[in-house]
PDB file of C-alpha atoms in Angstrom:
ATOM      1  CA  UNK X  18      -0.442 149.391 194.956  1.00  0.00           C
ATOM      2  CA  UNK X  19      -3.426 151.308 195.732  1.00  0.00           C
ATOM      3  CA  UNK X  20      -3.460 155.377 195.189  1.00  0.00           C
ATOM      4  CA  UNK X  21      -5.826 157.653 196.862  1.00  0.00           C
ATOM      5  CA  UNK X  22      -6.626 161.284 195.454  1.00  0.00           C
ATOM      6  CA  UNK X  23      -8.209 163.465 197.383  1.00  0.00           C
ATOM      7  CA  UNK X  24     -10.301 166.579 196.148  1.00  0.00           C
ATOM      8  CA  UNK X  25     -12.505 169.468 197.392  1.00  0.00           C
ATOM      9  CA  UNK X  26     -12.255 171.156 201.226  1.00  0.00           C
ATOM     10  CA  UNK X  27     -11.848 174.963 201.271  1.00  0.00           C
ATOM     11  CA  UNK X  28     -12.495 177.802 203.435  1.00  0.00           C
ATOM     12  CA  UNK X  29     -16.247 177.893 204.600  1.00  0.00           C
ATOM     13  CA  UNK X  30     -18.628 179.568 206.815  1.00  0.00           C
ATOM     14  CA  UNK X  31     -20.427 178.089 209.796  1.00  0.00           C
ATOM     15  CA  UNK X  32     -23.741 176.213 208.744  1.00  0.00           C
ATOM     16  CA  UNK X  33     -21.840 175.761 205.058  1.00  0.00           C
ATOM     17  CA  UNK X  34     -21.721 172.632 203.362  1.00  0.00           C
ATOM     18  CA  UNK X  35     -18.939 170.842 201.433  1.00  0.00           C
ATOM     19  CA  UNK X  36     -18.296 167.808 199.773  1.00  0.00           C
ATOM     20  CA  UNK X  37     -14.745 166.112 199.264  1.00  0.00           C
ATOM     21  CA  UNK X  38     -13.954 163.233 196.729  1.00  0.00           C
ATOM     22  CA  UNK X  39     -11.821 160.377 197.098  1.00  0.00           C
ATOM     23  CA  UNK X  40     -10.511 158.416 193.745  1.00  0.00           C
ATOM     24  CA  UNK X  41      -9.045 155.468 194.353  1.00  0.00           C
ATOM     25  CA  UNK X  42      -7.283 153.823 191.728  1.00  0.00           C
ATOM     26  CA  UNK X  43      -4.542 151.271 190.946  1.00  0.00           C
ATOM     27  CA  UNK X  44      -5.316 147.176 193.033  1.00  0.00           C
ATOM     28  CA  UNK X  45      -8.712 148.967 193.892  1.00  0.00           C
ATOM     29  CA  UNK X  46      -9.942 145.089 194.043  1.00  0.00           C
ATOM     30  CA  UNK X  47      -7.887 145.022 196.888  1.00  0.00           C
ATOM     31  CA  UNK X  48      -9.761 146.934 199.266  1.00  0.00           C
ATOM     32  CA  UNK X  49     -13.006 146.693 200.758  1.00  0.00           C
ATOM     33  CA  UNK X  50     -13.883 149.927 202.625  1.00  0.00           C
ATOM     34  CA  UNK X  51     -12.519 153.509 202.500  1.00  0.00           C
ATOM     35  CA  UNK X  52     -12.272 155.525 205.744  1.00  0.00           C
ATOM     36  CA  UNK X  53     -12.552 159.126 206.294  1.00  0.00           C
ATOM     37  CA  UNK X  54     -10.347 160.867 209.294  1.00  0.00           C
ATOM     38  CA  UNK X  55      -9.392 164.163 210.059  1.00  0.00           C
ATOM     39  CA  UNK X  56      -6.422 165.977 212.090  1.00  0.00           C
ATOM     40  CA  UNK X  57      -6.962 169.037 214.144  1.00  0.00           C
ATOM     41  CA  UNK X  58      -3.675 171.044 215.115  1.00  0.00           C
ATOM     42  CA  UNK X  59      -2.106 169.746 217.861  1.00  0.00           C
ATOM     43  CA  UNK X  60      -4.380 166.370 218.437  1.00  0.00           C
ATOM     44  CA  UNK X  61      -4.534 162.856 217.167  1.00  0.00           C
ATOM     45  CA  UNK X  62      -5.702 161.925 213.783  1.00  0.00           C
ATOM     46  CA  UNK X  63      -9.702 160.722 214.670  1.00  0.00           C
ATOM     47  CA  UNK X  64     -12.133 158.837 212.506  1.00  0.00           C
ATOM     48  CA  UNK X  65     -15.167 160.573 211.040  1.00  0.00           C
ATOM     49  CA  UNK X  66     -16.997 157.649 208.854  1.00  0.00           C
ATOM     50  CA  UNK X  67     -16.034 154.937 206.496  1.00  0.00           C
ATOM     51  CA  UNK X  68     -17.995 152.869 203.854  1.00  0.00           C
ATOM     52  CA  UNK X  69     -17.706 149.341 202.861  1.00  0.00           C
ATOM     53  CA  UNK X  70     -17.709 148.520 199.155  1.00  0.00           C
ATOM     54  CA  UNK X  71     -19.820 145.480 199.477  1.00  0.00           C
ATOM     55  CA  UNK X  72     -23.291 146.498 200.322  1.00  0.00           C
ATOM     56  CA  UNK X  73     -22.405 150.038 201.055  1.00  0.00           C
ATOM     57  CA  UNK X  74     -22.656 150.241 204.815  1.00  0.00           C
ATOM     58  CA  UNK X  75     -21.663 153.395 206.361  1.00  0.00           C
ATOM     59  CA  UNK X  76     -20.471 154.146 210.074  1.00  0.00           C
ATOM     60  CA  UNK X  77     -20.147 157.456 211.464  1.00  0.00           C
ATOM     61  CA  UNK X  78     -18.374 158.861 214.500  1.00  0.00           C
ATOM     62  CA  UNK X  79     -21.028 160.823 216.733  1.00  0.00           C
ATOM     63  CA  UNK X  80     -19.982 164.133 216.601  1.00  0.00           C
ATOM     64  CA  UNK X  81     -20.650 164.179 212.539  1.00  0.00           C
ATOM     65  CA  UNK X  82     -23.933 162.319 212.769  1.00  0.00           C
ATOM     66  CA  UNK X  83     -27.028 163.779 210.945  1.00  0.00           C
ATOM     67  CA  UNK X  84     -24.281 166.067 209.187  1.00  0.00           C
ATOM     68  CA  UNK X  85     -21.978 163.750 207.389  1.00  0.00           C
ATOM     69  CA  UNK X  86     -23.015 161.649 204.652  1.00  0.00           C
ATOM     70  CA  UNK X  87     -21.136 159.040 202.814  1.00  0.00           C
ATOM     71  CA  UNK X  88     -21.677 157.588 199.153  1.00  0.00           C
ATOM     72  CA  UNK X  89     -20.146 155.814 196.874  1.00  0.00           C
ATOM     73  CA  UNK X  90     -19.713 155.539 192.951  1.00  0.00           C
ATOM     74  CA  UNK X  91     -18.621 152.200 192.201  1.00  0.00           C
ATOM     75  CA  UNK X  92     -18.123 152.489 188.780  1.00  0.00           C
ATOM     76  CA  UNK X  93     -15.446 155.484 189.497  1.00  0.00           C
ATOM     77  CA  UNK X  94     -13.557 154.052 192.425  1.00  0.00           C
ATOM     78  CA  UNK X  95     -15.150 157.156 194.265  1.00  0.00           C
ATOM     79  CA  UNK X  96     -15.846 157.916 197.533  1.00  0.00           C
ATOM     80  CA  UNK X  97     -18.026 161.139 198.390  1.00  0.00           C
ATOM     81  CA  UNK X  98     -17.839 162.552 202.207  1.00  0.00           C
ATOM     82  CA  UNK X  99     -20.589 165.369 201.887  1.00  0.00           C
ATOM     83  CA  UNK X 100     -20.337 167.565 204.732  1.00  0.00           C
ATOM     84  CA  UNK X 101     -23.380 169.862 206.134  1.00  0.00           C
ATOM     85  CA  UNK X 102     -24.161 172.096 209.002  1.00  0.00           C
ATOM     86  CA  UNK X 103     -20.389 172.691 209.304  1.00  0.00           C
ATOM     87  CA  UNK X 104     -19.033 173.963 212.832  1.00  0.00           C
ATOM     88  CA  UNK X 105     -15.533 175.269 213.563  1.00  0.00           C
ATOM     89  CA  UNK X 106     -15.015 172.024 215.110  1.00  0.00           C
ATOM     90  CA  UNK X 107     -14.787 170.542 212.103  1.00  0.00           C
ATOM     91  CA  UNK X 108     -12.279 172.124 210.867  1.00  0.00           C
ATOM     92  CA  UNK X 109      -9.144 169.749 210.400  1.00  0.00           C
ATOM     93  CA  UNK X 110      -6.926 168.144 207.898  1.00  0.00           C
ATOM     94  CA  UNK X 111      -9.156 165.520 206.042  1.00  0.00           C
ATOM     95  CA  UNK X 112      -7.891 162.380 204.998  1.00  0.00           C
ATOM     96  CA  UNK X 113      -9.327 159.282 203.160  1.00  0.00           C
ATOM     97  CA  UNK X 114      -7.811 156.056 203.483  1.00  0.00           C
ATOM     98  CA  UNK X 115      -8.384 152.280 201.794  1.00  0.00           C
ATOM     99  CA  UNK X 116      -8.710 149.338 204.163  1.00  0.00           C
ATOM    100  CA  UNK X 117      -7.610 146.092 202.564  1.00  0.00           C
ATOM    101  CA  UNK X 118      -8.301 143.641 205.564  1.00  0.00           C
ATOM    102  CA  UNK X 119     -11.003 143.062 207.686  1.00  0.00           C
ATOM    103  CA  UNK X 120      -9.963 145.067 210.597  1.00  0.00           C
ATOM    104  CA  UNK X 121     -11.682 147.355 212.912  1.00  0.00           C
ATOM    105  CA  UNK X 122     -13.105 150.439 210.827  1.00  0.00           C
ATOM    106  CA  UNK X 123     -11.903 153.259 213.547  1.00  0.00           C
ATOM    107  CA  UNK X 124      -9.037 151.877 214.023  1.00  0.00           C
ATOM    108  CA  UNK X 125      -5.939 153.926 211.835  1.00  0.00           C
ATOM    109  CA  UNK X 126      -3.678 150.764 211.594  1.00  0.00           C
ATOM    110  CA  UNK X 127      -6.710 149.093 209.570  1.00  0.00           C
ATOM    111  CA  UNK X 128      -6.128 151.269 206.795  1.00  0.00           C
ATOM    112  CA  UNK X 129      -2.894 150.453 204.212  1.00  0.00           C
ATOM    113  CA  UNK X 130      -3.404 153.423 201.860  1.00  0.00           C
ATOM    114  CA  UNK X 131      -3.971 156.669 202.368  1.00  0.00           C
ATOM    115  CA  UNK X 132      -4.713 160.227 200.444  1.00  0.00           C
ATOM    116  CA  UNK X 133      -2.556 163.338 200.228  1.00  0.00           C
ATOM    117  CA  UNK X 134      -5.138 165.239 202.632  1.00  0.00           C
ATOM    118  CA  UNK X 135      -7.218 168.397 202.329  1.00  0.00           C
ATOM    119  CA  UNK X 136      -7.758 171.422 204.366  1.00  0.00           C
ATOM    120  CA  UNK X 137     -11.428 172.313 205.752  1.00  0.00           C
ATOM    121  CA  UNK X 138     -11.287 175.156 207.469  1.00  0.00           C
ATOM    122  CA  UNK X 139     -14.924 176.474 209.051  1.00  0.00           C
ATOM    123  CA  UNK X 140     -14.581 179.800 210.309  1.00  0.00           C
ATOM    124  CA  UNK X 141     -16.527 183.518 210.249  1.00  0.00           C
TER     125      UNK X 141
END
């Protein structure tokens, strides 16, 4: 089993910055990238970036381009999704997620484990 805790998120202005942590623990040896999505109310859960453990390649969707960042802490399992120039498009129900196969990176079905979620909410 793999186990995915999510921290960070919050209520922000526009042009704010956060940054929201991902710990993955248990089979972490298992997986080989973590994913970042994010549900708005009312649409389809959407990819924002992921990060592959080996070599630490990072993919972005374009809307978050430039604004998004992605690193990772090997030594803590941890994933980092730092978040600037935040619009109130953004805002959304953030989720990070462990892919264990090598499967498309967008792609929701790629990912086996998931986190419990946190709210960003970009508004004022």
């Amino acid at each position: 089993q793999v186990h995915l805790v999510q921290s960070g998120g919050g209520l922000v202005q526009p042009g704010a910055s956060l940054r929201l942590s991902c710990a993955v623990s248990g089979r972490t040896f298992s997986t080989n990238a973590v994913g970042w999505f994010r549900q708005a109310p009312g649409k389809e859960r959407e990819f924002v970036a992921a990060i592959v453990w080996s070599g630490g390649s990072t993919y972005y969707t374009n809307s978050v381009k430039g604004r998004f960042g992605l690193s990772a802490d090997n030594a803590k399992n941890t994933v980092y999704l730092q978040m600037n120039s935040l619009k109130p498009e953004d805002t959304a129900t953030y989720y990070c997620a462990a892919r264990t196969a090598h499967m498309e990176l967008i792609a929701r079905s790629s990912y086996a484990y998931w986190g419990q979620g946190t709210q960003v909410t970009v508004s004022g």
